[in-house]
Amino acid sequence: MPVLLLLVILVFPSFARAEPTAGELVRKGLEYWRGTTSVAEIVMTIHRPDWERSMTLKGWTRGRSDSLFTILAPPRDRGNGTLKKNRDMWTYNPKINRTIKIPPSMMAQSWMGSDFSNNDLAKSDSVLEDYTHELQAVDIRDGVRVYTVSAVPRPEAPVVWGRQELVVREDFIILEQRFYDEDGVAVKILTGSDLQIMDGRLFPRVWVMRKTEVQDEYTRMEYTSLHFGPDLPDRLFTLNALSEVAR
Amino acid sequence: MWSMDTRIAWRNIWRNPRRTALTLLAIAFAAGLLVFMVSLQFGSYEAMITSAVGLHTGDLQVRADGYGEDYAMHLVVADPEAVRTVLAREPEITGTTCRARGFALLASPQRTYAGMVMGVDPDGEQAVSTLSRIVRRGRFLRPDDVNTALIGEVLARNLRVNLGDEVTLLGQGRDGSIAATVLVVTGVFRSGQTELDRSTVYIPLSHFQDVFAMRGAVHEVVLRTGRLQTSSELGRRLDALVAGLDMRPLLRVRTWFELMPGLLESIQMDLASSAMFHLILIAVVTFSILNTFVMVVFERTREFGVLLAMGATRGRLIRILMRESLLVTLGGVVLGLAVGSAVTWYTQSTGIPMGDAGRLMAEYGLPERIYPRLGLLSALLGPAVVFGLTMLAALFPALRVRRLRPVAAMREG
C-alpha cells in the first residue's frame, strides 16, 4: 500500500499537468500577447543618457500580421503613422501628406528613433515562423511555472539573429524576449513587467527594450489602455486608413 | 686649383671614357627618375588633400565632442554665430561656413532609398568649398531657396528623378521628432566619389534647420586657412579657444587629417609601397655601379702594386679612388637632378593627362591630370639617397687596396 501511494505521488504531477511543448509555448504566447485583435494606447519613452523623449501612440492590431500605429502626441508629430501588413511597412507623414514604403535596406533601422527596429515590428511573428524551438529550462516564480524556450533559426530563414530566447509563463504570458547575435551574445532584451489585469486579461503593462552594449539607453512602452477582441474592419489596415486615422 | 690627387683621379676617369659615361648616365637616370617620381607622388598627394579638404572637411572644423563617431543628431554646435565671432578674430582663418547633417529616407514616387542630407549655406559654401563646382546639371543652391535640393547623380538615377522633380524626405529631428519635407531637385552633382554621389542630398541650411528642428544649431563649422599645411598646433590653439566658449554640448576643433584619418593612412601606405619600389631601383643601379668600381680596381691591381712599391701609401690610393667615384657620382647626380627637375618643372605647368586611369582617379576625388610638385624635398631626396648609396658602393672596392701586397700585386695582371 505505501508503495502504491509513493508511486501515485511520483507519477501524479505528470498526470495532473501535461508539459506544453516549446513550439506551443511560443505560438500561444504570441497569440496571448496580440490577442485576435487589440486596440491600445501606449506611452513610448525613449531614454538616452543625455535626453529623454516621450510620445503617445494609438495602435490597432489584428492577428499576427496586421497592425497600425499613429502618434497622438507630441503635437508636432501628431498624425505620423506606421502600417504593417504581413512583412511590409509604410509610414505616413501628415505635414507633407505622403506615404512612404519602408525599403528593405531600412528594415533593420530604428523605428521612430526608438530601440525597436522596423524589423522588430514587421517580423514580430518571426520567432514562431522562422525558428525551431526547444525547451531550455523550467522554474517556478511566484508559484507559477516559467519556461525558457530557446529558438534557433531554421537554416534557410531570412533572419538577423543567431538565436532567441523567450521566457513564457505557464499561462502563456511572455515575460522576456532575448535576441542573441551569431556569437551567442545577447544584443537586445525586451522585458515585460508590472503584470496587471487589462481588459480582463493578465498582461505586462510595461515593456522595456534594452540594448546590452550600451549603458542607460532603453525604450519603454507603457500601456495606458488596452482592449482585446474588438471588431476591426478590413479597411483599418489600408494605406487610406493610415493617412486618415489621426484626423 | 685642384690638388694632385684630384687631378690624378680626373685623368683616371677619362682612361675609359665610354665606361665612365655609361656609369655616369646610369646614376643620372636613377637620380633624375627619382626627382620626377617623388615630385609626381607629392603632387598627387597634394591634389588628393586639396580636393578632399575643399569638398569635404575644410582645413579645420568645429564640432561637438564625439560627433564624428556616429553623427548623432543631438551632438550639435548650439550657437554657431558665437563660434564664428570668436574665430573671426583669428587672422589665420580666411573663411567659415556651417553645415548640418542628417540621415533620412528619400523617396520618389517610384523608389525609396536611405541617404544623407546635408544642410549647407549656399553663400558660405561658394566661399569656402568646391561644392558648387561639381554641379553637372541644373544649378547650385541659392540663398533665397527654400526646399530645393542638390542631389548626387547616382542617387538621382536610383530614385528616377530629374531636375524639377520632387523628392520626399523623412527622417528624425534633433529632438527626436519626425522630420519631413518635400524637396524640389534643382541640381545634380557628380563628385566622382561613389559614396557621396550615391547617397547625398544638399539642401539649404535654413530649411534643414526648420525640418530637423535644429533651433538654430548646426553640426559643423567649417574653417579654411588658405594654406596647404594645417598644423596640429593651430588646431590645438583653436580647440582651447572654442573650449573657452563653454558651450553645451562641448565643442572640439579637429584638423582635416583628424577628420579624414583614412586619407592620411592611404597616403602613408602609398608612400611606403613606392619607397620600396624606389629602393629596388636604387639597388639595381647601385649594384651595377659597384660592379664598375670593382672592375676598375681589379684592372689596376698591377698599377697599384707599382705605385705601392714606389712608396705611395695605401691611404693615398684609397683617396684617389674615392675621388674618382666622387667625381663620377657627383656628375651623374647633378646631371640627373638637372634633367629630372627640368622635366618635372615642365610637366608641373602642363600637367600629365591620366587617360583611363584619370577616370579611376576621379573615384578618389582627383583631377584627371596630375601636376607634379617640385619642392626642395622632392627634388633632393632621391638624388641624395642615390649619392649616398653609390659612394658606399665605391668604398667597398677601394678598401680592397688595403690588403694589396706590392709584389703579389705586380705579378698579377
XYZ file of C-alpha atoms in Angstrom:
660
model
C 0.000 0.000 0.000
C 2.665 2.589 0.882
C 4.465 1.572 -2.275
C 1.359 2.355 -4.312
C 0.978 5.696 -2.574
C 4.575 6.592 -3.321
C 4.047 5.657 -6.944
C 0.949 7.796 -7.168
C 2.776 10.770 -5.633
C 5.673 10.371 -8.011
C 3.581 9.912 -11.119
C 0.768 12.276 -10.227
C 2.302 15.599 -11.385
C 2.769 14.356 -14.897
C -0.795 13.200 -14.967
C -2.075 16.378 -13.488
C -0.495 18.706 -15.986
C 0.968 17.789 -19.358
C 4.018 19.919 -20.077
C 3.417 22.202 -23.083
C 5.846 21.788 -25.936
C 8.291 24.571 -26.754
C 6.563 25.379 -30.043
C 3.211 25.526 -28.333
C 4.553 27.945 -25.724
C 5.796 30.306 -28.409
C 2.651 30.150 -30.526
C 0.239 30.522 -27.653
C 2.454 33.167 -26.094
C 2.304 35.297 -29.235
C -1.433 34.766 -29.556
C -1.962 35.780 -25.946
C 0.216 38.839 -26.424
C -1.552 40.061 -29.502
C -4.992 38.605 -28.998
C -7.048 38.139 -32.143
C -7.494 41.897 -32.269
C -6.455 44.673 -29.924
C -6.655 48.425 -29.530
C -4.150 50.089 -27.277
C -2.844 53.425 -26.175
C 0.816 53.408 -25.371
C 3.250 55.947 -23.985
C 6.611 55.307 -25.573
C 9.613 56.786 -23.803
C 12.992 56.808 -25.491
C 15.677 57.203 -22.892
C 19.269 58.253 -23.592
C 21.936 59.282 -21.102
C 21.551 62.948 -22.025
C 17.918 63.228 -23.058
C 14.559 61.577 -22.898
C 11.506 61.864 -25.068
C 8.014 60.532 -24.743
C 5.253 60.135 -27.246
C 1.756 58.801 -27.090
C 0.725 56.223 -29.650
C -2.507 54.566 -30.528
C -2.271 51.148 -32.069
C -4.603 48.609 -33.598
C -3.530 45.029 -34.202
C -5.253 42.136 -35.874
C -3.726 38.708 -35.607
C -0.021 38.442 -36.087
C 0.169 40.089 -39.483
C -1.675 43.432 -39.426
C -1.039 46.475 -37.296
C -1.496 50.220 -37.473
C 0.086 52.821 -35.214
C -0.441 56.548 -35.127
C 1.131 59.233 -32.971
C -1.254 61.262 -30.809
C 1.314 63.422 -29.021
C 3.506 65.488 -29.028
C 1.501 67.793 -31.316
C 4.436 68.305 -33.663
C 4.403 64.627 -34.568
C 0.661 64.038 -34.365
C -0.722 62.023 -37.245
C 2.513 60.295 -38.199
C 1.681 56.674 -38.616
C 3.004 53.235 -39.431
C 1.081 50.492 -41.183
C 2.305 46.934 -41.169
C 0.746 44.308 -43.359
C 2.411 40.925 -43.309
C 6.064 41.888 -43.590
C 5.716 45.190 -45.410
C 5.687 48.541 -43.698
C 4.575 52.006 -44.718
C 4.966 55.261 -42.924
C 2.806 58.359 -43.294
C 3.560 61.986 -42.517
C 0.643 64.443 -42.356
C 2.766 67.565 -42.813
C 3.727 66.568 -46.329
C 0.756 64.222 -46.780
C 2.860 61.392 -48.186
C 3.037 57.691 -47.564
C 6.394 56.002 -47.972
C 7.046 52.292 -48.082
C 9.995 51.412 -45.899
C 12.627 49.881 -48.196
C 14.254 46.562 -47.232
C 17.526 48.368 -46.573
C 15.877 50.362 -43.789
C 14.138 47.481 -42.062
C 16.997 46.981 -39.617
C 16.935 50.683 -38.708
C 15.343 52.130 -35.655
C 11.550 52.608 -35.608
C 10.805 56.277 -34.896
C 14.119 56.727 -33.105
C 13.400 54.016 -30.543
C 15.371 50.910 -29.650
C 12.860 48.869 -31.634
C 13.824 48.255 -35.224
C 11.352 48.231 -38.073
C 12.000 44.505 -38.234
C 11.024 44.045 -34.599
C 7.575 45.215 -35.644
C 7.345 43.816 -39.139
C 8.707 40.418 -38.187
C 7.159 40.102 -34.747
C 5.972 36.608 -35.629
C 9.362 35.625 -36.988
C 10.305 33.853 -33.761
C 7.443 31.462 -34.443
C 7.707 31.038 -38.209
C 11.461 31.131 -38.818
C 12.762 29.274 -35.781
C 12.816 25.815 -34.271
C 12.069 25.702 -30.569
C 13.439 23.802 -27.655
C 12.533 23.917 -24.011
C 15.595 25.025 -22.125
C 14.563 25.489 -18.534
C 11.572 25.353 -16.265
C 11.471 27.134 -12.956
C 8.906 28.419 -10.573
C 8.472 32.124 -9.964
C 5.841 33.352 -7.517
C 4.271 29.927 -7.636
C 3.914 29.944 -11.409
C 5.861 27.742 -13.767
C 8.054 29.799 -16.080
C 9.521 28.237 -19.184
C 12.601 29.381 -21.058
C 12.402 28.473 -24.735
C 15.458 28.588 -26.938
C 14.680 29.397 -30.562
C 17.232 28.631 -33.251
C 16.660 29.933 -36.799
C 15.819 27.402 -39.499
C 18.787 27.082 -41.862
C 17.121 28.924 -44.748
C 15.297 31.541 -42.675
C 15.963 35.208 -43.537
C 16.713 36.369 -40.008
C 19.366 38.556 -38.429
C 19.604 36.843 -35.058
C 21.752 33.879 -34.148
C 19.260 32.719 -31.559
C 16.382 33.989 -29.478
C 15.159 33.135 -26.046
C 11.614 33.533 -24.808
C 10.593 33.437 -21.202
C 6.954 32.333 -21.065
C 4.729 31.716 -18.070
C 2.596 28.598 -17.922
C -0.432 30.802 -18.659
C 1.344 31.868 -21.885
C 2.263 35.357 -20.794
C 5.562 36.251 -22.425
C 7.821 37.922 -19.873
C 11.005 38.375 -21.823
C 12.431 38.048 -25.302
C 16.190 37.972 -25.712
C 17.926 38.466 -29.041
C 21.334 36.884 -29.495
C 23.862 37.503 -32.251
C 25.743 34.746 -34.054
C 28.410 34.622 -31.345
C 25.774 33.821 -28.760
C 25.942 37.254 -27.135
C 22.678 38.868 -26.071
C 22.240 42.064 -28.122
C 18.769 43.254 -27.198
C 16.452 42.251 -24.390
C 12.743 43.022 -24.296
C 11.335 42.674 -20.809
C 7.698 42.841 -19.719
C 6.812 43.835 -16.181
C 4.037 45.223 -13.989
C 1.551 42.415 -14.660
C -1.956 43.784 -14.371
C -5.434 42.784 -15.383
C -6.123 44.751 -18.528
C -9.476 44.231 -20.214
C -9.954 41.046 -18.242
C -6.602 39.610 -19.117
C -3.409 39.462 -17.098
C -0.875 41.441 -19.131
C 2.564 43.022 -18.613
C 1.709 46.707 -18.723
C 5.272 47.927 -19.206
C 7.710 46.702 -21.822
C 11.336 47.794 -21.919
C 13.634 47.207 -24.887
C 17.252 47.488 -23.854
C 20.419 47.194 -25.902
C 23.063 45.372 -23.913
C 26.152 47.001 -25.363
C 25.297 50.491 -24.141
C 24.518 51.703 -20.669
C 21.459 53.695 -19.773
C 19.741 53.517 -23.165
C 16.348 51.953 -23.476
C 12.850 52.380 -24.847
C 9.891 51.900 -22.536
C 6.391 51.119 -23.818
C 3.741 51.654 -21.232
C 0.164 50.612 -21.973
C -2.295 53.193 -20.702
C -5.279 51.368 -22.140
C -5.713 48.034 -23.814
C -8.753 46.270 -25.233
C -8.815 42.814 -26.662
C -11.159 41.459 -29.243
C -12.925 44.488 -30.725
C -14.270 44.044 -34.214
C -11.786 45.757 -36.519
C -12.800 46.302 -40.150
C -10.541 45.366 -43.076
C -10.303 48.965 -44.220
C -8.493 49.885 -40.984
C -5.392 48.159 -42.271
C -5.061 50.022 -45.559
C -2.958 52.936 -46.818
C -6.060 55.124 -46.837
C -6.694 54.447 -43.196
C -3.048 55.183 -42.433
C -3.412 58.732 -43.673
C -6.862 59.304 -42.207
C -6.788 57.631 -38.853
C -5.432 60.612 -36.924
C -7.906 63.132 -38.274
C 93.280 74.787 -58.041
C 92.802 71.020 -57.919
C 95.076 69.008 -55.733
C 97.397 66.461 -57.246
C 95.134 63.613 -56.100
C 92.112 65.176 -57.734
C 93.995 65.701 -60.946
C 95.131 62.070 -60.984
C 91.552 60.983 -60.285
C 90.278 63.210 -63.102
C 92.713 61.656 -65.557
C 91.876 58.136 -64.394
C 88.236 58.804 -65.085
C 88.951 59.518 -68.709
C 91.071 56.405 -69.210
C 87.922 54.696 -70.349
C 85.546 57.475 -71.420
C 82.790 55.155 -72.589
C 82.595 53.226 -69.334
C 82.657 56.447 -67.343
C 79.914 57.954 -69.453
C 77.724 54.855 -69.056
C 78.216 54.792 -65.297
C 77.500 58.479 -65.073
C 74.348 58.100 -67.146
C 73.113 55.218 -65.027
C 73.455 57.369 -61.934
C 71.904 60.338 -63.704
C 68.992 58.180 -64.844
C 68.275 56.917 -61.344
C 68.575 60.372 -59.806
C 66.502 62.067 -62.500
C 63.790 59.432 -62.404
C 63.555 59.738 -58.657
C 63.220 63.520 -58.830
C 60.321 63.129 -61.224
C 58.640 60.210 -59.455
C 58.842 61.699 -55.984
C 57.605 65.073 -57.251
C 54.758 63.318 -59.032
C 53.813 61.488 -55.856
C 53.913 64.645 -53.780
C 51.859 66.378 -56.434
C 49.186 63.717 -56.416
C 49.025 63.656 -52.614
C 48.610 67.376 -52.635
C 45.806 67.075 -55.183
C 44.090 64.411 -53.068
C 44.328 66.517 -49.946
C 43.299 69.739 -51.679
C 40.237 68.203 -53.261
C 39.142 66.324 -50.149
C 39.682 69.347 -47.930
C 37.980 71.576 -50.475
C 34.910 69.388 -50.849
C 34.513 67.667 -47.508
C 36.172 68.880 -44.402
C 37.765 72.262 -44.901
C 41.098 72.720 -43.171
C 39.620 72.581 -39.711
C 36.190 72.005 -38.204
C 34.408 72.858 -35.023
C 32.160 70.001 -33.901
C 30.593 68.728 -30.740
C 32.807 66.298 -28.877
C 32.149 62.774 -30.135
C 30.094 63.881 -33.146
C 32.375 62.103 -35.639
C 31.727 58.686 -34.125
C 28.209 58.130 -35.414
C 26.990 61.616 -36.389
C 24.400 61.628 -33.631
C 21.803 64.261 -34.442
C 21.737 65.827 -30.986
C 25.504 66.474 -30.817
C 25.298 69.993 -32.215
C 27.169 73.249 -32.258
C 24.404 75.010 -30.369
C 25.358 78.595 -31.166
C 27.340 78.709 -34.418
C 27.345 82.522 -34.532
C 29.202 82.724 -31.219
C 31.800 80.311 -32.591
C 32.211 82.337 -35.762
C 32.515 85.582 -33.843
C 35.344 84.166 -31.776
C 37.082 82.717 -34.835
C 36.688 85.905 -36.871
C 39.357 87.424 -34.651
C 41.855 84.788 -35.792
C 43.965 86.160 -38.645
C 44.762 82.659 -39.894
C 41.124 81.800 -40.609
C 40.197 83.027 -44.081
C 36.685 81.630 -44.334
C 33.973 79.807 -42.382
C 30.691 78.140 -43.208
C 28.183 75.998 -41.315
C 26.779 72.606 -42.149
C 24.276 70.212 -40.630
C 23.852 66.562 -41.359
C 21.018 64.113 -41.023
C 20.130 60.660 -42.220
C 16.759 60.200 -43.823
C 14.557 58.232 -46.132
C 14.482 59.797 -49.581
C 11.552 58.805 -51.702
C 10.369 59.469 -55.207
C 7.041 58.167 -56.450
C 8.817 55.025 -57.679
C 11.619 54.353 -55.249
C 12.803 54.877 -51.698
C 16.424 54.995 -50.545
C 18.182 55.819 -47.334
C 20.515 58.759 -47.716
C 22.427 61.524 -46.070
C 21.024 65.041 -46.042
C 23.472 67.902 -45.697
C 22.245 71.363 -44.837
C 24.631 73.906 -46.340
C 24.754 77.666 -46.508
C 24.714 78.463 -50.267
C 26.833 81.627 -49.985
C 29.157 80.164 -47.406
C 29.815 77.024 -49.463
C 30.707 79.056 -52.509
C 33.263 80.981 -50.495
C 34.741 78.004 -48.705
C 34.274 74.753 -50.617
C 34.379 73.386 -54.138
C 30.842 72.010 -53.844
C 29.324 74.497 -56.271
C 31.861 73.419 -58.902
C 30.720 69.791 -59.086
C 27.196 70.641 -60.198
C 26.741 68.823 -63.529
C 23.112 69.642 -64.308
C 20.825 72.389 -63.130
C 22.225 74.887 -60.677
C 23.732 75.221 -57.224
C 21.597 76.231 -54.233
C 20.785 79.920 -53.822
C 20.444 81.922 -50.621
C 16.730 82.573 -51.240
C 15.961 78.906 -51.963
C 13.673 77.128 -49.541
C 13.066 73.460 -50.250
C 15.465 72.968 -53.139
C 17.866 70.072 -53.369
C 21.214 69.379 -54.974
C 21.272 65.640 -55.379
C 24.002 63.092 -56.140
C 23.981 61.802 -59.698
C 23.713 58.130 -58.776
C 21.040 58.819 -56.190
C 19.060 60.816 -58.756
C 19.308 57.899 -61.171
C 18.313 55.388 -58.496
C 15.331 57.481 -57.458
C 14.482 58.077 -61.133
C 14.220 61.822 -60.591
C 15.316 64.688 -62.777
C 15.503 68.457 -62.490
C 12.217 69.874 -61.215
C 11.030 66.561 -59.745
C 10.010 66.115 -56.128
C 11.782 64.026 -53.533
C 10.152 63.283 -50.203
C 12.384 63.361 -47.165
C 11.528 61.549 -43.961
C 13.919 61.480 -41.056
C 14.353 62.342 -37.446
C 14.986 65.761 -35.994
C 17.386 66.954 -33.326
C 14.808 66.419 -30.569
C 13.739 63.019 -31.907
C 10.660 64.446 -33.621
C 9.796 63.400 -37.134
C 11.396 65.453 -39.881
C 9.536 65.533 -43.160
C 9.597 67.736 -46.209
C 9.176 67.651 -49.942
C 12.249 68.771 -51.880
C 12.448 70.010 -55.449
C 15.529 68.906 -57.373
C 17.289 71.960 -58.800
C 20.720 70.500 -59.351
C 22.529 67.221 -59.833
C 26.142 66.863 -58.764
C 28.868 64.351 -59.508
C 31.953 64.260 -57.321
C 33.357 61.039 -58.733
C 33.196 59.610 -55.228
C 30.707 56.796 -55.416
C 29.668 57.003 -51.785
C 28.866 60.707 -51.993
C 27.142 60.516 -55.388
C 25.011 57.578 -54.301
C 23.712 58.809 -51.001
C 23.913 62.566 -50.546
C 21.451 65.413 -50.915
C 22.433 69.010 -50.197
C 19.676 71.369 -49.103
C 19.777 74.956 -47.821
C 20.847 75.088 -44.190
C 17.894 77.249 -43.132
C 15.439 74.694 -44.487
C 17.387 71.878 -42.850
C 17.185 73.669 -39.516
C 13.426 74.043 -39.944
C 12.722 70.483 -40.919
C 15.070 68.824 -38.447
C 14.055 71.088 -35.542
C 17.630 72.297 -35.110
C 16.663 75.507 -33.255
C 19.485 77.436 -34.934
C 22.113 74.804 -34.255
C 24.455 73.213 -36.796
C 26.734 70.179 -36.719
C 29.921 71.523 -38.232
C 31.567 74.901 -38.536
C 33.989 74.529 -41.433
C 37.146 76.650 -41.382
C 39.584 77.478 -44.162
C 43.077 78.756 -43.560
C 44.095 79.310 -47.153
C 47.234 77.268 -46.555
C 48.017 73.718 -47.529
C 49.806 72.957 -44.301
C 47.411 72.822 -41.407
C 49.383 72.485 -38.241
C 48.180 70.458 -35.294
C 49.409 73.405 -33.273
C 46.803 75.720 -34.838
C 44.190 73.015 -34.192
C 45.124 72.838 -30.542
C 45.082 76.597 -30.137
C 41.619 76.941 -31.711
C 40.468 73.958 -29.671
C 41.335 75.807 -26.476
C 39.636 78.890 -27.891
C 36.262 77.228 -28.571
C 36.503 75.267 -25.342
C 36.576 78.684 -23.673
C 33.059 79.333 -25.026
C 31.853 76.642 -22.626
C 29.020 75.628 -24.923
C 26.896 72.522 -24.374
C 27.498 70.045 -25.954
C 31.230 70.561 -25.542
C 32.950 71.752 -28.726
C 36.191 70.480 -30.209
C 38.325 71.632 -33.137
C 39.586 68.954 -35.491
C 42.091 69.267 -38.342
C 41.392 67.682 -41.710
C 43.850 64.890 -41.016
C 41.999 64.057 -37.839
C 38.671 64.215 -39.675
C 39.875 62.021 -42.542
C 42.373 59.621 -40.968
C 41.829 57.293 -43.898
C 43.220 59.815 -46.357
C 46.461 60.241 -44.462
C 46.697 56.482 -43.968
C 46.285 55.776 -47.655
C 48.940 58.374 -48.442
C 51.287 56.782 -45.939
C 50.586 53.358 -47.385
C 51.257 54.594 -50.902
C 54.415 56.291 -49.695
C 55.650 53.072 -48.109
C 54.949 50.920 -51.150
C 56.529 53.407 -53.558
C 59.552 53.793 -51.262
C 60.014 50.051 -51.696
C 59.850 50.392 -55.458
C 62.310 53.262 -55.457
C 64.729 51.394 -53.232
C 64.713 48.471 -55.657
C 65.507 50.888 -58.487
C 68.345 52.399 -56.491
C 69.653 48.956 -55.503
C 69.840 47.846 -59.142
C 71.733 50.986 -60.109
C 73.996 50.693 -57.089
C 74.920 47.109 -57.901
C 75.797 47.940 -61.491
C 77.951 50.797 -60.271
C 79.548 48.563 -57.668
C 80.394 46.190 -60.499
C 82.077 49.012 -62.431
C 84.126 50.110 -59.483
C 85.217 46.541 -58.725
C 86.334 46.201 -62.361
C 88.314 49.452 -62.118
C 90.241 48.295 -59.073
C 90.710 44.800 -60.449
C 92.141 46.052 -63.745
C 94.606 48.277 -61.967
C 95.961 45.779 -59.446
C 99.339 45.745 -61.169
C 99.429 49.512 -61.369
C 98.621 49.786 -57.688
C 101.400 47.299 -56.937
C 103.888 49.514 -58.760
C 102.654 52.647 -57.023
C 102.887 50.937 -53.638
C 106.408 49.716 -54.447
C 107.378 53.270 -55.351
C 106.296 54.410 -51.922
C 102.710 55.595 -52.398
C 100.722 54.955 -49.214
C 97.588 52.785 -49.302
C 95.643 55.666 -47.825
C 96.542 57.861 -50.754
C 95.469 55.223 -53.272
C 92.147 54.904 -51.494
C 91.777 58.680 -51.525
C 92.406 58.809 -55.244
C 89.919 56.004 -55.913
C 87.277 57.644 -53.753
C 87.815 60.912 -55.509
C 87.265 59.183 -58.855
C 83.987 57.744 -57.597
C 83.007 61.076 -56.126
C 83.545 62.867 -59.431
C 81.556 60.316 -61.422
C 78.766 60.070 -58.868
C 78.516 63.800 -58.358
C 78.482 64.358 -62.118
C 75.719 61.777 -62.504
C 73.630 63.086 -59.642
C 73.927 66.702 -60.777
C 73.049 65.770 -64.345
C 70.101 63.688 -63.141
C 68.922 66.442 -60.843
C 69.109 68.977 -63.650
C 67.303 66.890 -66.266
C 64.807 65.484 -63.750
C 63.990 68.922 -62.402
C 63.652 70.363 -65.897
C 61.206 67.648 -66.969
C 59.309 67.925 -63.696
C 59.171 71.684 -63.912
C 57.808 71.472 -67.441
C 55.099 68.914 -66.607
C 54.275 70.856 -63.472
C 52.862 73.616 -65.612
C 51.177 71.400 -68.233
C 50.012 68.525 -66.034
C 50.051 64.891 -67.039
C 46.824 63.583 -68.564
C 45.963 60.256 -66.980
C 43.725 58.838 -69.712
C 41.724 55.850 -68.453
C 43.487 55.980 -65.127
C 42.142 59.502 -64.795
C 38.652 58.127 -64.526
C 39.817 55.762 -61.823
C 41.470 58.628 -60.032
C 38.273 60.604 -60.193
C 36.958 57.978 -57.772
C 39.345 59.361 -55.206
C 38.336 62.887 -55.989
C 41.444 63.635 -58.002
C 41.580 65.820 -61.080
C 42.091 63.905 -64.323
C 45.501 65.461 -64.831
C 48.113 65.273 -62.175
C 50.613 68.011 -61.605
C 53.975 67.046 -60.128
C 55.050 69.231 -57.261
C 58.755 70.131 -57.425
C 59.999 71.155 -53.997
C 63.276 71.125 -52.174
C 62.461 67.829 -50.510
C 61.022 66.085 -53.574
C 63.978 67.278 -55.716
C 66.786 66.396 -53.348
C 65.529 63.292 -51.551
C 66.080 60.808 -54.400
C 69.450 62.154 -55.619
C 70.735 62.308 -52.033
C 69.922 58.629 -51.461
C 71.474 57.680 -54.814
C 74.576 59.668 -53.945
C 74.927 58.118 -50.512
C 74.458 54.534 -51.658
C 76.735 54.920 -54.671
C 79.536 56.304 -52.531
C 79.027 53.387 -50.158
C 79.311 51.050 -53.130
C 82.568 52.747 -54.171
C 84.030 52.357 -50.717
C 83.904 48.578 -50.836
C 86.334 48.017 -53.775
C 88.533 50.925 -52.646
C 89.086 49.203 -49.333
C 90.500 46.191 -51.202
C 93.583 48.288 -51.779
C 94.401 47.963 -48.094
C 95.004 44.261 -48.497
C 97.276 44.577 -51.546
C 100.881 43.313 -51.222
C 103.077 45.231 -53.702
C 104.989 42.217 -55.034
C 101.995 39.954 -55.361
C 100.023 42.762 -56.946
C 102.697 43.402 -59.577
C 102.728 39.714 -60.534
C 99.007 39.832 -61.240
C 97.537 41.122 -64.415
